[in-house]
Amino acid sequence: MTDLDELRRALRARETLAPDPGAVLTVATRRIRRRRTVSVAAVTLAVAAAGAGTFALLDRGAPAVSPVTPASALSDVPADAEVPPAAPSVSLQDRSWELAMWAVQPHFASLHYGQDHKYAFEIEVRESAAPKGALPAKPSTAGQLAHPQSVMWQDGPDRWIWARTTKPVTAGEMLALVGKIGTTPPSIASPLKSVRVPDGQKVVTFTSEPLANTLVLCPEADAVKAPLDSRCFSMFVSPSSRAADTVSPGDPLPVHQHRTLGAYTIEIDSSPAGKQAAQELLNSVQLNH
């Protein structure tokens, strides 16, 4: 287990105050991790294992955040079958922080950074009305930050941003970091180049990491529910390792198929009825490296 994995575990232990828009990613990544006998260091935020972006870095005294109902899709997160989808138009423009992963779902985007294998910095963008306690605009003074490690603000009509870090920072230091959040899309040279999406399927979750990609497809782009609908497909691309075919009782996607392509293994889960379409999806994968 890497230092980053340990950091993610610490973050998940503090997630009780966080809203959870990523139940689909939770189910998909837990299934994938359960089936792998060799751990991949960046396995989707074990990741966002409470769902992409459900890490709560708020202190115990911070206000709780109520779940929100998204309105329409983020303009930079297409809900159609484009794979890979475009990266979100937001990033931390600070070279002292290394981008570990970005993830998108309809109405939601998340970016995760690390520093010195000790600290994490996360940015979430959500399309909805901002929760109570969020600032009306991006903070401009340190005095606006009630909790130095976490700040939320309205970023436009029905769009808000949540920035948080595990690094012990002062309000002034956090303000400086927030000031470096810009609109340049993040760039990660992840392995997945393209895949032919079955007719009627939509991108529900996509994650991009240096050595891995997760893709969840469902008939409805807003299918953020657990367990995954039996009509969905979940796919994982990672450096080649031994893959197991065990499933859990009641798993809605019990059919596990995989293939090796170069230095990578592509794994896909489906229902028995979707086995043929899953095989075609598996065979259509093209990689960048």
PDB file of C-alpha atoms in Angstrom:
ATOM      1  CA  MET A   1       0.000   0.000   0.000  1.00  0.00           C
ATOM      2  CA  THR A   2       1.382   3.405  -0.934  1.00  0.00           C
ATOM      3  CA  ASP A   3       1.596   6.568   1.132  1.00  0.00           C
ATOM      4  CA  LEU A   4      -1.206   8.003  -0.979  1.00  0.00           C
ATOM      5  CA  ASP A   5      -3.391   5.000  -0.181  1.00  0.00           C
ATOM      6  CA  GLU A   6      -2.796   5.590   3.530  1.00  0.00           C
ATOM      7  CA  LEU A   7      -3.709   9.239   3.093  1.00  0.00           C
ATOM      8  CA  ARG A   8      -6.923   8.286   1.336  1.00  0.00           C
ATOM      9  CA  ARG A   9      -7.806   5.936   4.200  1.00  0.00           C
ATOM     10  CA  ALA A  10      -7.354   8.786   6.645  1.00  0.00           C
ATOM     11  CA  LEU A  11      -9.577  11.005   4.539  1.00  0.00           C
ATOM     12  CA  ARG A  12     -12.332   8.410   4.344  1.00  0.00           C
ATOM     13  CA  ALA A  13     -12.291   8.073   8.114  1.00  0.00           C
ATOM     14  CA  ARG A  14     -13.423  11.709   8.282  1.00  0.00           C
ATOM     15  CA  GLU A  15     -16.114  11.625   5.635  1.00  0.00           C
ATOM     16  CA  THR A  16     -19.220  11.671   7.829  1.00  0.00           C
ATOM     17  CA  LEU A  17     -20.069  15.303   7.080  1.00  0.00           C
ATOM     18  CA  ALA A  18     -19.839  14.950   3.329  1.00  0.00           C
ATOM     19  CA  PRO A  19     -22.668  14.737   0.803  1.00  0.00           C
ATOM     20  CA  ASP A  20     -22.515  11.625  -1.376  1.00  0.00           C
ATOM     21  CA  PRO A  21     -23.233  12.061  -5.078  1.00  0.00           C
ATOM     22  CA  GLY A  22     -21.057   9.117  -6.092  1.00  0.00           C
ATOM     23  CA  ALA A  23     -22.754   5.898  -5.041  1.00  0.00           C
ATOM     24  CA  VAL A  24     -22.229   4.435  -8.505  1.00  0.00           C
ATOM     25  CA  LEU A  25     -18.469   4.939  -8.327  1.00  0.00           C
ATOM     26  CA  THR A  26     -18.461   3.463  -4.843  1.00  0.00           C
ATOM     27  CA  VAL A  27     -20.066   0.246  -6.015  1.00  0.00           C
ATOM     28  CA  ALA A  28     -17.950  -0.061  -9.141  1.00  0.00           C
ATOM     29  CA  THR A  29     -14.591   0.542  -7.510  1.00  0.00           C
ATOM     30  CA  ARG A  30     -15.298  -1.671  -4.519  1.00  0.00           C
ATOM     31  CA  ARG A  31     -16.269  -4.495  -6.870  1.00  0.00           C
ATOM     32  CA  ILE A  32     -13.089  -4.028  -8.871  1.00  0.00           C
ATOM     33  CA  ARG A  33     -10.846  -3.884  -5.807  1.00  0.00           C
ATOM     34  CA  ARG A  34     -12.504  -7.011  -4.419  1.00  0.00           C
ATOM     35  CA  ARG A  35     -11.649  -8.941  -7.565  1.00  0.00           C
ATOM     36  CA  ARG A  36      -8.020  -7.957  -7.904  1.00  0.00           C
ATOM     37  CA  THR A  37      -5.379 -10.085  -6.203  1.00  0.00           C
ATOM     38  CA  VAL A  38      -2.687  -7.503  -6.841  1.00  0.00           C
ATOM     39  CA  SER A  39      -3.391  -3.962  -5.642  1.00  0.00           C
ATOM     40  CA  VAL A  40      -2.925  -1.065  -8.047  1.00  0.00           C
ATOM     41  CA  ALA A  41      -1.602   1.989  -6.231  1.00  0.00           C
ATOM     42  CA  ALA A  42      -4.000   4.468  -7.785  1.00  0.00           C
ATOM     43  CA  VAL A  43      -7.080   2.281  -7.796  1.00  0.00           C
ATOM     44  CA  THR A  44      -9.644   4.958  -8.013  1.00  0.00           C
ATOM     45  CA  LEU A  45      -9.486   6.547  -4.851  1.00  0.00           C
ATOM     46  CA  ALA A  46     -10.421   3.606  -2.999  1.00  0.00           C
ATOM     47  CA  VAL A  47     -11.058   6.100  -3.634  1.00  0.00           C
ATOM     48  CA  ALA A  48     -13.378   8.093  -4.008  1.00  0.00           C
ATOM     49  CA  ALA A  49     -14.623   5.051  -2.294  1.00  0.00           C
ATOM     50  CA  ALA A  50     -17.118   6.829  -0.574  1.00  0.00           C
ATOM     51  CA  GLY A  51     -17.966   8.110  -3.967  1.00  0.00           C
ATOM     52  CA  ALA A  52     -15.909  10.490  -6.001  1.00  0.00           C
ATOM     53  CA  GLY A  53     -15.340  13.407  -3.813  1.00  0.00           C
ATOM     54  CA  THR A  54     -16.960  12.345  -0.599  1.00  0.00           C
ATOM     55  CA  PHE A  55     -13.911  13.008   1.549  1.00  0.00           C
ATOM     56  CA  ALA A  56     -14.788  15.448   4.286  1.00  0.00           C
ATOM     57  CA  LEU A  57     -11.934  17.479   5.617  1.00  0.00           C
ATOM     58  CA  LEU A  58     -14.044  19.645   7.847  1.00  0.00           C
ATOM     59  CA  ASP A  59     -13.233  19.924  11.524  1.00  0.00           C
ATOM     60  CA  ARG A  60     -15.803  18.544  13.933  1.00  0.00           C
ATOM     61  CA  GLY A  61     -17.072  22.061  14.514  1.00  0.00           C
ATOM     62  CA  ALA A  62     -17.736  22.665  10.817  1.00  0.00           C
ATOM     63  CA  PRO A  63     -21.315  22.935   9.578  1.00  0.00           C
ATOM     64  CA  ALA A  64     -22.797  19.765   8.140  1.00  0.00           C
ATOM     65  CA  VAL A  65     -23.561  19.750   4.434  1.00  0.00           C
ATOM     66  CA  SER A  66     -26.951  18.481   3.330  1.00  0.00           C
ATOM     67  CA  PRO A  67     -27.178  16.404   0.147  1.00  0.00           C
ATOM     68  CA  VAL A  68     -28.322  18.374  -2.860  1.00  0.00           C
ATOM     69  CA  THR A  69     -30.329  17.483  -5.913  1.00  0.00           C
ATOM     70  CA  PRO A  70     -28.462  18.378  -9.125  1.00  0.00           C
ATOM     71  CA  ALA A  71     -30.212  20.415 -11.769  1.00  0.00           C
ATOM     72  CA  SER A  72     -28.767  19.989 -15.250  1.00  0.00           C
ATOM     73  CA  ALA A  73     -25.423  18.625 -16.420  1.00  0.00           C
ATOM     74  CA  LEU A  74     -22.245  20.644 -16.024  1.00  0.00           C
ATOM     75  CA  SER A  75     -21.371  22.171 -19.369  1.00  0.00           C
ATOM     76  CA  ASP A  76     -17.862  20.734 -19.176  1.00  0.00           C
ATOM     77  CA  VAL A  77     -18.981  17.246 -18.108  1.00  0.00           C
ATOM     78  CA  PRO A  78     -20.903  15.777 -21.036  1.00  0.00           C
ATOM     79  CA  ALA A  79     -23.448  13.109 -20.134  1.00  0.00           C
ATOM     80  CA  ASP A  80     -23.402  11.544 -23.601  1.00  0.00           C
ATOM     81  CA  ALA A  81     -21.377   8.517 -24.699  1.00  0.00           C
ATOM     82  CA  GLU A  82     -18.119  10.343 -25.439  1.00  0.00           C
ATOM     83  CA  VAL A  83     -15.269   8.324 -23.926  1.00  0.00           C
ATOM     84  CA  PRO A  84     -13.028   9.569 -22.543  1.00  0.00           C
ATOM     85  CA  PRO A  85     -15.171  12.595 -21.632  1.00  0.00           C
ATOM     86  CA  ALA A  86     -13.618  16.035 -21.448  1.00  0.00           C
ATOM     87  CA  ALA A  87     -11.766  16.939 -18.277  1.00  0.00           C
ATOM     88  CA  PRO A  88     -13.477  19.499 -16.031  1.00  0.00           C
ATOM     89  CA  SER A  89     -12.537  23.142 -16.618  1.00  0.00           C
ATOM     90  CA  VAL A  90     -11.037  23.639 -13.172  1.00  0.00           C
ATOM     91  CA  SER A  91      -7.655  22.911 -11.615  1.00  0.00           C
ATOM     92  CA  LEU A  92      -5.187  23.942  -8.938  1.00  0.00           C
ATOM     93  CA  GLN A  93      -2.417  25.861 -10.670  1.00  0.00           C
ATOM     94  CA  ASP A  94       0.334  25.232  -8.141  1.00  0.00           C
ATOM     95  CA  ARG A  95       3.289  23.035  -9.095  1.00  0.00           C
ATOM     96  CA  SER A  96       3.995  22.074  -5.501  1.00  0.00           C
ATOM     97  CA  TRP A  97       0.859  19.911  -5.639  1.00  0.00           C
ATOM     98  CA  GLU A  98       0.742  16.827  -7.894  1.00  0.00           C
ATOM     99  CA  LEU A  99      -2.501  15.830  -9.574  1.00  0.00           C
ATOM    100  CA  ALA A 100      -3.382  12.235  -8.626  1.00  0.00           C
ATOM    101  CA  MET A 101      -6.822  11.867 -10.204  1.00  0.00           C
ATOM    102  CA  TRP A 102      -9.792  13.631 -11.711  1.00  0.00           C
ATOM    103  CA  ALA A 103     -13.300  12.221 -11.890  1.00  0.00           C
ATOM    104  CA  VAL A 104     -16.524  13.317 -13.538  1.00  0.00           C
ATOM    105  CA  GLN A 105     -20.172  12.385 -13.241  1.00  0.00           C
ATOM    106  CA  PRO A 106     -23.215  14.282 -14.477  1.00  0.00           C
ATOM    107  CA  HIS A 107     -23.481  17.463 -12.371  1.00  0.00           C
ATOM    108  CA  PHE A 108     -20.228  16.700 -10.576  1.00  0.00           C
ATOM    109  CA  ALA A 109     -16.442  16.881 -10.988  1.00  0.00           C
ATOM    110  CA  SER A 110     -13.644  16.143  -8.551  1.00  0.00           C
ATOM    111  CA  LEU A 111      -9.868  16.607  -8.581  1.00  0.00           C
ATOM    112  CA  HIS A 112      -7.433  15.128  -6.071  1.00  0.00           C
ATOM    113  CA  TYR A 113      -3.891  16.415  -5.487  1.00  0.00           C
ATOM    114  CA  GLY A 114      -1.051  15.239  -3.256  1.00  0.00           C
ATOM    115  CA  GLN A 115       2.004  16.927  -1.793  1.00  0.00           C
ATOM    116  CA  ASP A 116       5.138  15.196  -0.486  1.00  0.00           C
ATOM    117  CA  HIS A 117       3.200  11.930   0.008  1.00  0.00           C
ATOM    118  CA  LYS A 118       1.753  13.523   3.149  1.00  0.00           C
ATOM    119  CA  TYR A 119      -1.026  15.940   2.295  1.00  0.00           C
ATOM    120  CA  ALA A 120      -4.071  15.995   0.040  1.00  0.00           C
ATOM    121  CA  PHE A 121      -5.927  18.848  -1.611  1.00  0.00           C
ATOM    122  CA  GLU A 122      -9.307  18.247  -3.219  1.00  0.00           C
ATOM    123  CA  ILE A 123     -11.555  20.356  -5.408  1.00  0.00           C
ATOM    124  CA  GLU A 124     -15.184  19.509  -6.097  1.00  0.00           C
ATOM    125  CA  VAL A 125     -17.521  21.248  -8.515  1.00  0.00           C
ATOM    126  CA  ARG A 126     -21.237  20.568  -8.192  1.00  0.00           C
ATOM    127  CA  GLU A 127     -24.133  21.824 -10.195  1.00  0.00           C
ATOM    128  CA  SER A 128     -26.882  22.794  -7.787  1.00  0.00           C
ATOM    129  CA  ALA A 129     -27.691  25.505  -5.301  1.00  0.00           C
ATOM    130  CA  ALA A 130     -24.862  25.882  -2.809  1.00  0.00           C
ATOM    131  CA  PRO A 131     -25.475  24.446   0.666  1.00  0.00           C
ATOM    132  CA  LYS A 132     -26.096  26.611   3.694  1.00  0.00           C
ATOM    133  CA  GLY A 133     -22.843  28.047   4.961  1.00  0.00           C
ATOM    134  CA  ALA A 134     -21.239  28.439   1.539  1.00  0.00           C
ATOM    135  CA  LEU A 135     -19.819  31.855   0.695  1.00  0.00           C
ATOM    136  CA  PRO A 136     -21.687  33.854  -1.971  1.00  0.00           C
ATOM    137  CA  ALA A 137     -18.488  34.106  -4.056  1.00  0.00           C
ATOM    138  CA  LYS A 138     -14.861  32.978  -4.069  1.00  0.00           C
ATOM    139  CA  PRO A 139     -13.244  34.255  -0.845  1.00  0.00           C
ATOM    140  CA  SER A 140     -11.035  37.316  -1.107  1.00  0.00           C
ATOM    141  CA  THR A 141      -9.940  37.723   2.524  1.00  0.00           C
ATOM    142  CA  ALA A 142      -8.674  35.243   5.112  1.00  0.00           C
ATOM    143  CA  GLY A 143     -11.327  36.390   7.540  1.00  0.00           C
ATOM    144  CA  GLN A 144     -14.013  34.779   5.387  1.00  0.00           C
ATOM    145  CA  LEU A 145     -12.637  31.299   6.085  1.00  0.00           C
ATOM    146  CA  ALA A 146     -14.268  29.974   9.231  1.00  0.00           C
ATOM    147  CA  HIS A 147     -12.447  26.644   8.820  1.00  0.00           C
ATOM    148  CA  PRO A 148      -8.983  27.090   7.229  1.00  0.00           C
ATOM    149  CA  GLN A 149      -8.864  23.583   5.780  1.00  0.00           C
ATOM    150  CA  SER A 150     -12.250  23.722   4.039  1.00  0.00           C
ATOM    151  CA  VAL A 151     -14.182  26.373   2.144  1.00  0.00           C
ATOM    152  CA  MET A 152     -17.254  26.337  -0.126  1.00  0.00           C
ATOM    153  CA  TRP A 153     -18.472  29.125  -2.391  1.00  0.00           C
ATOM    154  CA  GLN A 154     -21.048  29.858  -5.073  1.00  0.00           C
ATOM    155  CA  ASP A 155     -19.340  29.927  -8.470  1.00  0.00           C
ATOM    156  CA  GLY A 156     -22.311  31.000 -10.590  1.00  0.00           C
ATOM    157  CA  PRO A 157     -25.983  30.150 -10.942  1.00  0.00           C
ATOM    158  CA  ASP A 158     -26.542  26.584  -9.713  1.00  0.00           C
ATOM    159  CA  ARG A 159     -22.829  25.873  -9.459  1.00  0.00           C
ATOM    160  CA  TRP A 160     -20.621  25.753  -6.381  1.00  0.00           C
ATOM    161  CA  ILE A 161     -17.089  24.702  -5.478  1.00  0.00           C
ATOM    162  CA  TRP A 162     -15.716  22.978  -2.405  1.00  0.00           C
ATOM    163  CA  ALA A 163     -11.955  23.106  -1.733  1.00  0.00           C
ATOM    164  CA  ARG A 164     -10.386  21.270   1.175  1.00  0.00           C
ATOM    165  CA  THR A 165      -7.048  19.938   2.342  1.00  0.00           C
ATOM    166  CA  THR A 166      -5.520  17.676   4.969  1.00  0.00           C
ATOM    167  CA  LYS A 167      -2.532  20.002   5.272  1.00  0.00           C
ATOM    168  CA  PRO A 168      -2.532  22.066   8.473  1.00  0.00           C
ATOM    169  CA  VAL A 169      -2.802  25.521   6.936  1.00  0.00           C
ATOM    170  CA  THR A 170      -3.703  28.950   8.215  1.00  0.00           C
ATOM    171  CA  ALA A 171      -6.639  30.837   6.755  1.00  0.00           C
ATOM    172  CA  GLY A 172      -4.185  33.005   4.842  1.00  0.00           C
ATOM    173  CA  GLU A 173      -2.401  29.992   3.364  1.00  0.00           C
ATOM    174  CA  MET A 174      -5.689  28.408   2.346  1.00  0.00           C
ATOM    175  CA  LEU A 175      -6.788  31.671   0.770  1.00  0.00           C
ATOM    176  CA  ALA A 176      -3.598  31.675  -1.312  1.00  0.00           C
ATOM    177  CA  LEU A 177      -4.300  28.109  -2.470  1.00  0.00           C
ATOM    178  CA  VAL A 178      -7.897  28.927  -3.348  1.00  0.00           C
ATOM    179  CA  GLY A 179      -6.621  31.878  -5.342  1.00  0.00           C
ATOM    180  CA  LYS A 180      -4.665  29.435  -7.504  1.00  0.00           C
ATOM    181  CA  ILE A 181      -7.776  27.504  -8.530  1.00  0.00           C
ATOM    182  CA  GLY A 182      -8.336  28.409 -12.162  1.00  0.00           C
ATOM    183  CA  THR A 183     -10.274  27.275 -15.215  1.00  0.00           C
ATOM    184  CA  THR A 184      -7.512  25.355 -16.997  1.00  0.00           C
ATOM    185  CA  PRO A 185      -8.567  21.691 -17.456  1.00  0.00           C
ATOM    186  CA  PRO A 186      -6.319  19.160 -15.687  1.00  0.00           C
ATOM    187  CA  SER A 187      -4.059  16.929 -17.748  1.00  0.00           C
ATOM    188  CA  ILE A 188      -3.252  13.294 -16.943  1.00  0.00           C
ATOM    189  CA  ALA A 189      -1.768  10.866 -19.452  1.00  0.00           C
ATOM    190  CA  SER A 190      -4.045   7.984 -18.449  1.00  0.00           C
ATOM    191  CA  PRO A 191      -4.131   4.752 -20.493  1.00  0.00           C
ATOM    192  CA  LEU A 192      -7.620   4.763 -22.063  1.00  0.00           C
ATOM    193  CA  LYS A 193      -7.711   6.299 -25.553  1.00  0.00           C
ATOM    194  CA  SER A 194     -11.164   5.277 -26.769  1.00  0.00           C
ATOM    195  CA  VAL A 195     -13.932   2.699 -26.477  1.00  0.00           C
ATOM    196  CA  ARG A 196     -17.065   2.042 -28.521  1.00  0.00           C
ATOM    197  CA  VAL A 197     -19.994   2.605 -26.179  1.00  0.00           C
ATOM    198  CA  PRO A 198     -23.058   0.366 -26.698  1.00  0.00           C
ATOM    199  CA  ASP A 199     -26.177   2.060 -28.041  1.00  0.00           C
ATOM    200  CA  GLY A 200     -28.339   3.567 -25.341  1.00  0.00           C
ATOM    201  CA  GLN A 201     -25.585   3.730 -22.732  1.00  0.00           C
ATOM    202  CA  LYS A 202     -24.450   6.966 -21.046  1.00  0.00           C
ATOM    203  CA  VAL A 203     -21.325   7.879 -19.132  1.00  0.00           C
ATOM    204  CA  VAL A 204     -22.215   7.789 -15.436  1.00  0.00           C
ATOM    205  CA  THR A 205     -18.698   7.882 -14.005  1.00  0.00           C
ATOM    206  CA  PHE A 206     -15.245   8.345 -15.489  1.00  0.00           C
ATOM    207  CA  THR A 207     -11.963   8.633 -13.615  1.00  0.00           C
ATOM    208  CA  SER A 208      -8.537   9.470 -14.982  1.00  0.00           C
ATOM    209  CA  GLU A 209      -5.321   8.520 -13.194  1.00  0.00           C
ATOM    210  CA  PRO A 210      -1.727   8.177 -14.458  1.00  0.00           C
ATOM    211  CA  LEU A 211      -2.011   4.373 -14.650  1.00  0.00           C
ATOM    212  CA  ALA A 212      -5.721   3.646 -14.482  1.00  0.00           C
ATOM    213  CA  ASN A 213      -9.196   4.535 -15.707  1.00  0.00           C
ATOM    214  CA  THR A 214     -12.630   3.637 -14.376  1.00  0.00           C
ATOM    215  CA  LEU A 215     -15.700   3.834 -16.603  1.00  0.00           C
ATOM    216  CA  VAL A 216     -19.312   3.194 -15.579  1.00  0.00           C
ATOM    217  CA  LEU A 217     -22.021   3.151 -18.245  1.00  0.00           C
ATOM    218  CA  CYS A 218     -25.765   3.014 -17.617  1.00  0.00           C
ATOM    219  CA  PRO A 219     -28.912   3.645 -19.685  1.00  0.00           C
ATOM    220  CA  GLU A 220     -29.606   6.709 -17.552  1.00  0.00           C
ATOM    221  CA  ALA A 221     -26.817   9.215 -16.974  1.00  0.00           C
ATOM    222  CA  ASP A 222     -28.199  10.133 -13.561  1.00  0.00           C
ATOM    223  CA  ALA A 223     -28.186   6.579 -12.245  1.00  0.00           C
ATOM    224  CA  VAL A 224     -26.369   7.504  -9.019  1.00  0.00           C
ATOM    225  CA  LYS A 225     -27.701   4.656  -6.953  1.00  0.00           C
ATOM    226  CA  ALA A 226     -26.368   1.527  -5.372  1.00  0.00           C
ATOM    227  CA  PRO A 227     -26.255  -1.231  -6.274  1.00  0.00           C
ATOM    228  CA  LEU A 228     -25.713  -0.594  -9.956  1.00  0.00           C
ATOM    229  CA  ASP A 229     -28.604  -1.298 -12.277  1.00  0.00           C
ATOM    230  CA  SER A 230     -28.221  -4.682 -13.983  1.00  0.00           C
ATOM    231  CA  ARG A 231     -28.315  -2.857 -17.333  1.00  0.00           C
ATOM    232  CA  CYS A 232     -25.057  -1.040 -16.502  1.00  0.00           C
ATOM    233  CA  PHE A 233     -21.441  -1.888 -17.315  1.00  0.00           C
ATOM    234  CA  SER A 234     -18.393  -1.119 -15.204  1.00  0.00           C
ATOM    235  CA  MET A 235     -14.907  -1.169 -16.701  1.00  0.00           C
ATOM    236  CA  PHE A 236     -11.457  -0.787 -15.196  1.00  0.00           C
ATOM    237  CA  VAL A 237      -8.117  -0.325 -16.978  1.00  0.00           C
ATOM    238  CA  SER A 238      -4.901  -0.813 -15.014  1.00  0.00           C
ATOM    239  CA  PRO A 239      -1.370  -2.213 -15.309  1.00  0.00           C
ATOM    240  CA  SER A 240      -1.530  -5.947 -15.921  1.00  0.00           C
ATOM    241  CA  SER A 241      -1.941  -8.148 -12.863  1.00  0.00           C
ATOM    242  CA  ARG A 242      -3.697 -11.303 -11.866  1.00  0.00           C
ATOM    243  CA  ALA A 243      -7.472 -10.963 -12.067  1.00  0.00           C
ATOM    244  CA  ALA A 244      -9.986 -13.089 -10.201  1.00  0.00           C
ATOM    245  CA  ASP A 245     -13.557 -13.837 -11.247  1.00  0.00           C
ATOM    246  CA  THR A 246     -15.236 -14.115  -7.851  1.00  0.00           C
ATOM    247  CA  VAL A 247     -18.506 -12.264  -7.272  1.00  0.00           C
ATOM    248  CA  SER A 248     -20.589 -11.401  -4.234  1.00  0.00           C
ATOM    249  CA  PRO A 249     -24.072 -12.848  -3.730  1.00  0.00           C
ATOM    250  CA  GLY A 250     -26.677 -10.567  -5.247  1.00  0.00           C
ATOM    251  CA  ASP A 251     -24.157  -8.671  -7.374  1.00  0.00           C
ATOM    252  CA  PRO A 252     -26.201  -7.080 -10.214  1.00  0.00           C
ATOM    253  CA  LEU A 253     -23.176  -7.327 -12.535  1.00  0.00           C
ATOM    254  CA  PRO A 254     -21.891 -10.860 -11.858  1.00  0.00           C
ATOM    255  CA  VAL A 255     -20.316 -11.570 -15.263  1.00  0.00           C
ATOM    256  CA  HIS A 256     -16.635 -10.660 -15.161  1.00  0.00           C
ATOM    257  CA  GLN A 257     -14.527 -10.589 -18.334  1.00  0.00           C
ATOM    258  CA  HIS A 258     -11.003  -9.324 -18.923  1.00  0.00           C
ATOM    259  CA  ARG A 259      -8.304  -9.102 -21.544  1.00  0.00           C
ATOM    260  CA  THR A 260      -4.672  -8.028 -21.640  1.00  0.00           C
ATOM    261  CA  LEU A 261      -3.646  -5.273 -23.997  1.00  0.00           C
ATOM    262  CA  GLY A 262       0.055  -4.472 -23.962  1.00  0.00           C
ATOM    263  CA  ALA A 263       1.073  -3.734 -20.382  1.00  0.00           C
ATOM    264  CA  TYR A 264      -2.525  -3.266 -19.210  1.00  0.00           C
ATOM    265  CA  THR A 265      -5.492  -5.367 -18.169  1.00  0.00           C
ATOM    266  CA  ILE A 266      -9.019  -4.283 -19.061  1.00  0.00           C
ATOM    267  CA  GLU A 267     -11.758  -5.693 -16.822  1.00  0.00           C
ATOM    268  CA  ILE A 268     -15.489  -5.336 -17.354  1.00  0.00           C
ATOM    269  CA  ASP A 269     -18.502  -6.397 -15.307  1.00  0.00           C
ATOM    270  CA  SER A 270     -22.003  -6.891 -16.674  1.00  0.00           C
ATOM    271  CA  SER A 271     -25.194  -8.833 -16.163  1.00  0.00           C
ATOM    272  CA  PRO A 272     -25.628 -12.177 -17.975  1.00  0.00           C
ATOM    273  CA  ALA A 273     -27.955 -10.450 -20.455  1.00  0.00           C
ATOM    274  CA  GLY A 274     -25.266  -7.886 -21.205  1.00  0.00           C
ATOM    275  CA  LYS A 275     -22.423 -10.363 -21.621  1.00  0.00           C
ATOM    276  CA  GLN A 276     -22.212 -10.104 -25.423  1.00  0.00           C
ATOM    277  CA  ALA A 277     -22.375  -6.299 -25.405  1.00  0.00           C
ATOM    278  CA  ALA A 278     -19.733  -6.289 -22.654  1.00  0.00           C
ATOM    279  CA  GLN A 279     -17.476  -8.499 -24.779  1.00  0.00           C
ATOM    280  CA  GLU A 280     -17.850  -6.123 -27.716  1.00  0.00           C
ATOM    281  CA  LEU A 281     -17.125  -3.194 -25.419  1.00  0.00           C
ATOM    282  CA  LEU A 282     -14.038  -4.988 -24.121  1.00  0.00           C
ATOM    283  CA  ASN A 283     -12.768  -5.723 -27.622  1.00  0.00           C
ATOM    284  CA  SER A 284     -13.257  -2.106 -28.744  1.00  0.00           C
ATOM    285  CA  VAL A 285     -10.865  -0.625 -26.164  1.00  0.00           C
ATOM    286  CA  GLN A 286      -7.885   1.271 -27.535  1.00  0.00           C
ATOM    287  CA  LEU A 287      -5.093   2.501 -25.270  1.00  0.00           C
ATOM    288  CA  ASN A 288      -2.678   5.403 -25.464  1.00  0.00           C
ATOM    289  CA  HIS A 289       0.258   3.408 -24.178  1.00  0.00           C
TER     290      HIS A 289
END
